[in-house]
Coordinates of C-alpha atoms and ligand atoms in Angstrom, one line a residue:
M1 CA 0.0 0.0 0.0
R2 CA 1.4 3.4 -0.9
R3 CA 2.0 5.8 1.9
T4 CA -0.5 8.4 0.8
S5 CA -3.4 5.9 0.5
L6 CA -2.5 4.5 3.9
W7 CA -2.8 8.0 5.4
A8 CA -6.1 8.5 3.6
R9 CA -7.4 5.1 5.0
L10 CA -6.2 6.0 8.5
L11 CA -8.1 9.3 8.4
G12 CA -11.1 7.7 6.7
V13 CA -11.1 10.2 3.9
Q14 CA -11.4 9.8 0.1
G15 CA -10.7 11.7 -3.1
V16 CA -7.7 13.4 -1.7
I17 CA -4.0 13.5 -2.3
M18 CA -1.8 13.6 0.8
E19 CA 1.1 16.0 0.6
D20 CA 2.7 16.4 3.9
I21 CA 2.5 15.5 7.6
S22 CA 3.7 17.8 10.3
T23 CA 3.2 18.3 14.0
E24 CA 2.4 21.3 16.2
E25 CA 3.8 21.6 19.7
N26 CA 2.4 23.1 22.8
D27 CA 4.2 25.5 25.2
D28 CA 5.9 22.5 27.0
G29 CA 7.4 21.3 23.7
E30 CA 5.1 18.2 23.5
I31 CA 3.3 17.3 20.3
A32 CA -0.1 18.9 20.5
C33 CA -1.6 17.8 17.2
L34 CA -0.9 16.2 13.9
I35 CA -1.5 18.2 10.7
V36 CA -2.1 16.2 7.5
S37 CA -1.8 18.5 4.5
A38 CA -3.8 17.4 1.5
R39 CA -4.9 18.4 -1.9
L40 CA -8.3 17.8 -3.5
R41 CA -8.2 15.5 -6.6
R42 CA -8.8 17.5 -9.8
A43 CA -11.8 15.2 -10.6
E44 CA -13.3 16.1 -7.2
A45 CA -12.9 19.9 -7.5
G46 CA -15.6 22.0 -9.1
R47 CA -18.8 20.9 -7.5
C48 CA -21.1 23.1 -5.5
G49 CA -20.8 22.4 -1.8
V50 CA -24.6 22.6 -1.3
C51 CA -26.0 20.6 -4.2
R52 CA -22.9 19.0 -5.8
R53 CA -23.8 20.3 -9.2
R54 CA -20.7 20.8 -11.5
S55 CA -20.0 24.5 -11.5
A56 CA -17.4 26.9 -12.8
Q57 CA -14.5 27.8 -10.5
Y58 CA -14.8 31.3 -9.0
D59 CA -11.5 31.7 -7.2
R60 CA -8.9 29.7 -5.2
G61 CA -10.8 30.2 -2.0
P62 CA -9.9 31.8 1.3
G63 CA -6.6 29.9 1.7
Q64 CA -5.8 26.9 3.9
R65 CA -8.6 25.5 6.0
R66 CA -8.6 22.8 8.7
W67 CA -10.9 20.0 9.5
R68 CA -10.8 18.1 12.8
A69 CA -10.2 14.4 12.0
L70 CA -10.4 11.4 14.3
D71 CA -7.4 11.2 16.6
L72 CA -4.6 9.1 15.3
G73 CA -3.7 6.9 18.3
V74 CA -3.7 9.4 21.1
I75 CA -2.9 12.6 19.1
P76 CA -5.6 15.0 17.9
T77 CA -5.4 15.2 14.1
F78 CA -6.4 17.8 11.6
L79 CA -6.7 17.6 7.8
E80 CA -5.5 20.8 6.1
A81 CA -6.3 21.8 2.5
E82 CA -7.0 24.7 0.2
V83 CA -10.4 24.5 -1.2
P84 CA -11.6 26.6 -4.2
R85 CA -14.9 28.4 -4.5
V86 CA -17.3 27.8 -7.3
R87 CA -20.2 29.8 -8.7
C88 CA -23.3 27.6 -8.6
R89 CA -26.4 28.4 -10.7
D90 CA -28.6 28.0 -7.7
H91 CA -26.4 28.7 -4.7
G92 CA -24.2 31.5 -5.9
V93 CA -20.5 31.7 -4.9
V94 CA -19.8 28.8 -2.4
V95 CA -16.9 26.7 -1.2
C96 CA -16.8 23.6 -3.4
S97 CA -17.8 20.3 -2.1
V98 CA -15.1 18.1 -0.5
P99 CA -15.4 14.4 -0.2
W100 CA -14.0 14.2 3.4
A101 CA -16.5 16.6 5.1
R102 CA -20.1 17.7 5.0
H103 CA -20.7 21.2 3.6
G104 CA -20.0 23.9 6.3
A105 CA -18.6 21.4 8.7
G106 CA -15.3 21.9 10.7
H107 CA -15.0 18.1 11.2
T108 CA -14.4 15.3 8.8
R109 CA -17.2 12.9 7.9
A110 CA -15.6 10.1 9.8
F111 CA -15.4 12.3 12.9
D112 CA -19.1 13.5 12.4
D113 CA -20.3 9.9 12.0
T114 CA -18.4 8.7 15.1
A115 CA -19.8 11.5 17.2
A116 CA -23.3 10.8 16.0
W117 CA -23.0 7.1 16.6
L118 CA -21.7 7.7 20.1
A119 CA -24.3 10.4 21.0
T120 CA -27.1 7.9 20.3
R121 CA -25.5 5.1 22.4
T122 CA -23.5 6.6 25.3
S123 CA -23.5 9.3 27.9
K124 CA -22.8 13.0 27.3
T125 CA -19.6 12.9 29.4
A126 CA -18.3 9.8 27.5
V127 CA -18.8 11.5 24.0
T128 CA -17.3 14.8 25.0
A129 CA -14.3 13.3 26.8
L130 CA -13.6 10.7 24.2
L131 CA -13.8 13.1 21.2
R132 CA -12.5 16.2 23.1
I133 CA -15.4 18.4 22.0
A134 CA -18.0 20.4 23.7
W135 CA -21.6 19.2 24.1
R136 CA -22.8 22.1 21.9
T137 CA -20.5 20.9 19.1
V138 CA -22.1 17.4 19.4
G139 CA -25.4 19.3 18.9
S140 CA -24.3 20.8 15.7
I141 CA -22.8 17.5 14.5
V142 CA -26.0 15.5 15.2
S143 CA -28.1 18.2 13.4
R144 CA -26.1 18.0 10.2
V145 CA -25.6 14.2 10.2
S146 CA -29.3 13.6 10.6
A147 CA -30.2 16.2 8.0
D148 CA -27.8 14.5 5.6
A149 CA -29.1 11.0 6.4
L150 CA -32.8 12.1 6.0
A151 CA -32.1 13.9 2.7
G152 CA -31.0 10.6 1.1
R153 CA -33.9 8.4 2.0
D154 CA -37.7 8.1 1.5
R155 CA -39.0 7.8 5.0
F156 CA -42.7 8.0 4.1
G157 CA -43.1 5.0 1.7
N158 CA -45.9 2.6 2.6
L159 CA -47.2 4.5 5.6
R160 CA -50.5 3.1 6.9
R161 CA -50.8 3.6 10.7
I162 CA -49.3 6.6 12.4
G163 CA -49.3 8.1 15.9
I164 CA -49.1 11.8 16.6
D165 CA -48.0 13.2 19.9
E166 CA -46.6 16.3 21.6
I167 CA -43.6 16.3 23.9
S168 CA -42.5 19.1 26.1
Y169 CA -38.8 19.7 25.8
K170 CA -38.0 22.7 27.9
R171 CA -39.4 24.3 31.0
G172 CA -41.6 27.2 29.9
H173 CA -43.9 25.2 27.7
R174 CA -41.9 24.5 24.6
Y175 CA -43.2 21.6 22.7
L176 CA -42.3 19.2 19.8
T177 CA -44.9 17.6 17.6
V178 CA -43.8 14.1 16.8
V179 CA -45.1 11.4 14.4
V180 CA -44.4 7.7 14.9
D181 CA -44.9 4.8 12.5
H182 CA -47.1 2.2 14.3
D183 CA -45.9 -0.6 12.1
T184 CA -42.2 -0.1 12.4
G185 CA -42.1 1.6 15.7
L186 CA -39.8 4.3 14.2
L187 CA -39.9 8.0 14.8
L188 CA -40.9 9.5 11.4
W189 CA -40.8 13.2 11.9
A190 CA -40.5 15.9 14.6
A191 CA -40.8 19.6 14.6
A192 CA -40.9 22.4 17.1
G193 CA -44.3 23.7 18.0
R194 CA -47.7 22.2 18.8
D195 CA -50.4 23.7 16.7
E196 CA -52.2 23.1 13.5
A197 CA -49.7 24.9 11.3
T198 CA -46.8 22.7 12.6
L199 CA -48.7 19.5 12.0
R200 CA -49.9 20.6 8.6
T201 CA -46.2 20.8 7.4
F202 CA -45.9 17.1 8.1
F203 CA -48.9 16.2 6.0
D204 CA -47.8 18.6 3.2
L205 CA -44.5 16.8 3.2
L206 CA -46.4 13.5 2.8
G207 CA -48.4 14.8 -0.2
E208 CA -52.0 14.0 -1.1
E209 CA -51.5 10.5 -2.4
R210 CA -49.8 9.3 0.7
C211 CA -52.2 11.1 3.0
A212 CA -55.0 9.2 1.3
A213 CA -53.3 5.8 2.0
I214 CA -53.2 6.4 5.8
T215 CA -55.8 4.1 7.4
L216 CA -55.3 5.0 11.1
V217 CA -54.1 7.9 13.2
S218 CA -53.7 7.7 16.9
A219 CA -53.3 10.7 19.2
D220 CA -54.2 12.1 22.5
A221 CA -57.5 14.1 22.8
A222 CA -56.0 17.4 21.5
Q223 CA -58.4 19.3 19.3
W224 CA -55.7 20.8 17.0
I225 CA -54.6 17.3 16.0
A226 CA -58.1 16.1 15.4
N227 CA -58.7 19.2 13.2
V228 CA -55.7 18.7 11.0
V229 CA -56.3 14.9 10.6
A230 CA -59.9 15.6 9.6
E231 CA -58.7 18.1 7.0
K232 CA -55.8 16.1 5.6
C233 CA -56.7 12.4 6.1
P234 CA -60.5 12.4 6.3
Q235 CA -60.6 8.7 5.5
A236 CA -58.4 7.6 8.4
T237 CA -59.8 6.1 11.6
V238 CA -58.9 8.3 14.6
C239 CA -58.0 6.4 17.8
M240 CA -57.0 7.4 21.2
D241 CA -53.5 6.5 22.3
P242 CA -54.1 4.1 25.1
F243 CA -51.3 5.3 27.3
H244 CA -52.7 8.8 27.4
V245 CA -55.9 7.4 28.9
V246 CA -53.9 5.5 31.5
Q247 CA -51.9 8.7 32.1
W248 CA -55.2 10.5 32.9
A249 CA -56.0 7.8 35.4
T250 CA -52.6 8.1 37.0
K251 CA -53.2 11.8 37.3
A252 CA -56.6 11.3 38.9
L253 CA -55.1 8.9 41.3
D254 CA -52.5 11.4 42.3
E255 CA -55.1 14.0 42.9
V256 CA -56.9 11.6 45.3
R257 CA -53.6 10.9 47.1
R258 CA -52.9 14.6 47.6
T259 CA -56.4 15.3 48.9
V260 CA -56.3 12.4 51.3
W261 CA -52.8 13.5 52.4
N262 CA -53.9 17.1 53.0
E263 CA -56.9 15.9 55.0
A264 CA -54.7 13.7 57.2
R265 CA -52.2 16.5 57.7
R266 CA -54.8 19.0 58.7
G267 CA -56.5 16.4 61.0
G268 CA -53.2 16.0 62.8
Q269 CA -52.8 12.3 61.7
K270 CA -49.0 12.7 61.2
A271 CA -48.2 9.0 60.8
I272 CA -50.8 8.5 58.0
A273 CA -49.7 11.7 56.3
A274 CA -46.1 10.6 56.2
D275 CA -47.0 7.2 55.0
L276 CA -49.0 8.7 52.1
K277 CA -46.3 11.0 51.1
G278 CA -44.0 8.0 50.6
A279 CA -46.7 6.0 48.8
R280 CA -46.6 7.9 45.6
F281 CA -44.4 5.4 43.7
A282 CA -46.2 2.3 45.0
L283 CA -49.4 3.8 43.6
W284 CA -47.9 4.8 40.3
K285 CA -46.1 1.6 39.5
N286 CA -47.6 -1.4 37.7
P287 CA -48.3 -4.0 40.4
E288 CA -46.0 -6.5 38.7
D289 CA -43.1 -4.1 39.1
L290 CA -43.6 -3.4 42.8
T291 CA -40.8 -4.0 45.3
E292 CA -41.6 -5.8 48.5
R293 CA -41.5 -2.6 50.5
Q294 CA -43.9 -1.0 48.0
Q295 CA -46.2 -4.0 48.2
A296 CA -46.3 -3.6 52.0
K297 CA -47.1 0.1 51.6
L298 CA -50.0 -0.7 49.3
A299 CA -51.3 -3.3 51.8
G300 CA -51.1 -0.6 54.4
I301 CA -53.2 1.8 52.3
Q302 CA -55.7 -1.0 51.8
R303 CA -56.2 -1.3 55.6
T304 CA -56.1 2.4 56.5
N305 CA -57.4 4.3 53.5
E306 CA -60.3 2.7 51.7
R307 CA -60.9 5.7 49.4
L308 CA -57.4 5.9 48.1
Y309 CA -57.2 2.1 47.6
R310 CA -60.4 2.2 45.6
A311 CA -58.8 4.9 43.4
Y312 CA -55.8 2.7 43.0
L313 CA -58.0 -0.2 41.9
L314 CA -59.8 2.0 39.4
K315 CA -56.5 3.0 37.8
E316 CA -55.4 -0.6 37.6
Q317 CA -58.6 -1.9 36.1
L318 CA -58.5 0.8 33.4
R319 CA -54.9 -0.3 32.6
Q320 CA -56.3 -3.8 32.3
V321 CA -58.8 -2.6 29.7
F322 CA -55.9 -1.8 27.3
H323 CA -54.1 -4.9 28.2
L324 CA -57.0 -7.1 27.1
R325 CA -58.0 -5.0 24.1
G326 CA -60.6 -6.1 21.5
K327 CA -64.2 -7.1 22.6
E328 CA -63.0 -8.2 26.0
G329 CA -61.4 -4.8 26.6
M330 CA -64.6 -3.0 25.5
K331 CA -66.7 -5.1 27.9
L332 CA -64.4 -4.4 30.8
L333 CA -64.4 -0.7 29.9
D334 CA -68.3 -0.7 30.2
Q335 CA -68.0 -2.2 33.6
W336 CA -65.3 0.2 34.6
L337 CA -67.4 3.2 33.5
S338 CA -70.4 2.1 35.5
W339 CA -68.1 1.6 38.6
A340 CA -66.3 4.9 38.1
R341 CA -69.5 6.9 37.7
R342 CA -70.8 5.7 41.0
C343 CA -67.5 5.7 42.9
R344 CA -68.1 9.1 44.6
I345 CA -64.4 10.0 44.1
S346 CA -64.7 13.2 42.1
A347 CA -61.4 12.8 40.2
F348 CA -62.6 9.5 38.8
V349 CA -66.2 10.6 38.2
K350 CA -64.6 13.4 36.0
L351 CA -62.4 10.8 34.3
A352 CA -65.4 8.6 33.5
A353 CA -67.0 11.7 31.9
A354 CA -63.9 12.4 29.8
I355 CA -63.6 8.8 28.7
T356 CA -67.3 8.8 27.7
D357 CA -66.7 11.9 25.6
H358 CA -63.9 10.1 23.8
R359 CA -65.5 6.7 23.7
S360 CA -65.5 6.2 20.0
A361 CA -61.8 7.0 19.6
I362 CA -61.0 4.7 22.6
D363 CA -63.1 1.9 21.1
A364 CA -61.2 2.4 17.8
A365 CA -57.9 1.8 19.6
L366 CA -59.3 -1.3 21.3
T367 CA -60.7 -2.7 18.0
N368 CA -57.6 -2.0 16.0
E369 CA -55.5 -3.6 18.7
L370 CA -53.1 -0.8 18.6
S371 CA -49.9 -1.7 20.4
N372 CA -49.5 0.6 23.3
A373 CA -46.1 -0.6 24.3
R374 CA -44.4 0.6 21.1
V375 CA -45.7 4.2 21.2
E376 CA -45.2 4.4 24.9
S377 CA -41.6 3.3 24.5
V378 CA -40.8 5.9 21.8
N379 CA -42.5 8.4 24.0
T380 CA -40.4 7.4 27.1
K381 CA -37.2 7.4 25.1
L382 CA -38.0 10.8 23.6
R383 CA -38.5 12.3 27.1
L384 CA -35.1 10.9 28.1
L385 CA -33.6 12.5 25.0
T386 CA -35.1 15.9 25.8
R387 CA -33.1 15.7 29.1
I388 CA -29.9 14.6 27.4
A389 CA -30.3 17.4 24.9
Y390 CA -30.3 20.1 27.5
G391 CA -27.3 22.2 26.6
F392 CA -27.8 22.0 22.9
R393 CA -28.2 25.5 21.7
L394 CA -30.9 24.8 19.1
V395 CA -34.0 22.6 19.1
E396 CA -32.8 21.2 15.7
A397 CA -30.0 19.4 17.6
L398 CA -32.6 17.7 19.8
I399 CA -34.6 16.7 16.7
G400 CA -31.5 15.5 15.0
L401 CA -30.5 13.4 18.0
A402 CA -34.1 12.0 18.2
M403 CA -34.1 11.1 14.4
L404 CA -30.7 9.4 14.7
S405 CA -31.7 7.5 17.9
L406 CA -35.3 6.6 17.2
G407 CA -35.7 7.2 13.4
G408 CA -33.3 4.4 12.4
C409 CA -31.0 6.7 10.4
C410 CA -27.8 6.8 12.4
P411 CA -24.8 6.1 10.1
P412 CA -22.5 3.2 11.0
L413 CA -19.1 3.8 12.5
P414 CA -16.6 4.7 9.8
G415 CA -14.7 1.8 8.3
R416 CA -17.5 -0.7 9.0
R417 CA -20.1 -1.8 6.6
Ligands
ZN501 ZN1 -25.6 24.5 -5.7

């Protein structure tokens, strides 16, 4: 293997002629970084950096530029080259496209892909320490890598059943609208905002023909979603996402717990109040996931607080409805409703009314046997990502990370197929 092609392989770059390798030292006289000077192959020069259309050369460019490459062994490494500018018919005077980096990037493709791959699989500290870059830089990298990955693929072929949801991503009521494919479990699309205009951009992207092929749309009870779906996919069955209904029940249960706790506190029943404060997780969790201590806590509630225990059973039976699904589920829901209406716990009487209001959409979810687990798992992972993405400057970085992690479009590590 010739030396120049070995260096190209080491750096994971193509279409380049290696000219020189030098080092730079820090103040202590140690090697600080490795500089690989390169030249663009003639055949590669002369394409627009944005659209890759062949264009006439404009000038020799602003001189030497550097791209951060993957470390060679333990030494930070840069690729240095002079890149001409071209005049593109559509994009005007731009730096020409280079095969080793994405347009506008300060890192090589191999570096970008490694950072994106790591960001979807490991912790923030691991990525930033391993690659020696700031978390904000990771944010810009995931934005451009995901934009690049999405540009090259048709994500919306054969769409039949989709789920639409909103996720809050920052304190102060900032939301993302997200669309999930029920059949593949992949995140299809996400955008900042939660209103009709935001959601309409998704359906516009889909186009009329594909909108017409959608058979089922699941969502929470939001009116703005219902409005846009009715306008863009009038033929689709609208169903309620089961986990939202279970979430309503969990909220109702928490309301009961708080009321009972406040009453105990005011009535001077300190021990009961303290017990209830700690019971939150025992009440929230699915019974099959309870620890022994939590089981004991629940048994205690059963003995000392009949109202709260009934509220707990109401939540659990509603969860069971969506576990059963189909006709069995609908039958159990009927029973649940007649129980909840008469239970004299105001939070659950209200819940029964809300469920009655949305009965047809809930029945549609039960009949279509919509998998709750899949949407809920995407939803849970998205919530986790919104926390990881704190510190990214732009919401596009969060969306990019979400598409790479949950949209199935993360590039492989460089040098692997
Ligand atoms: Zn162009």
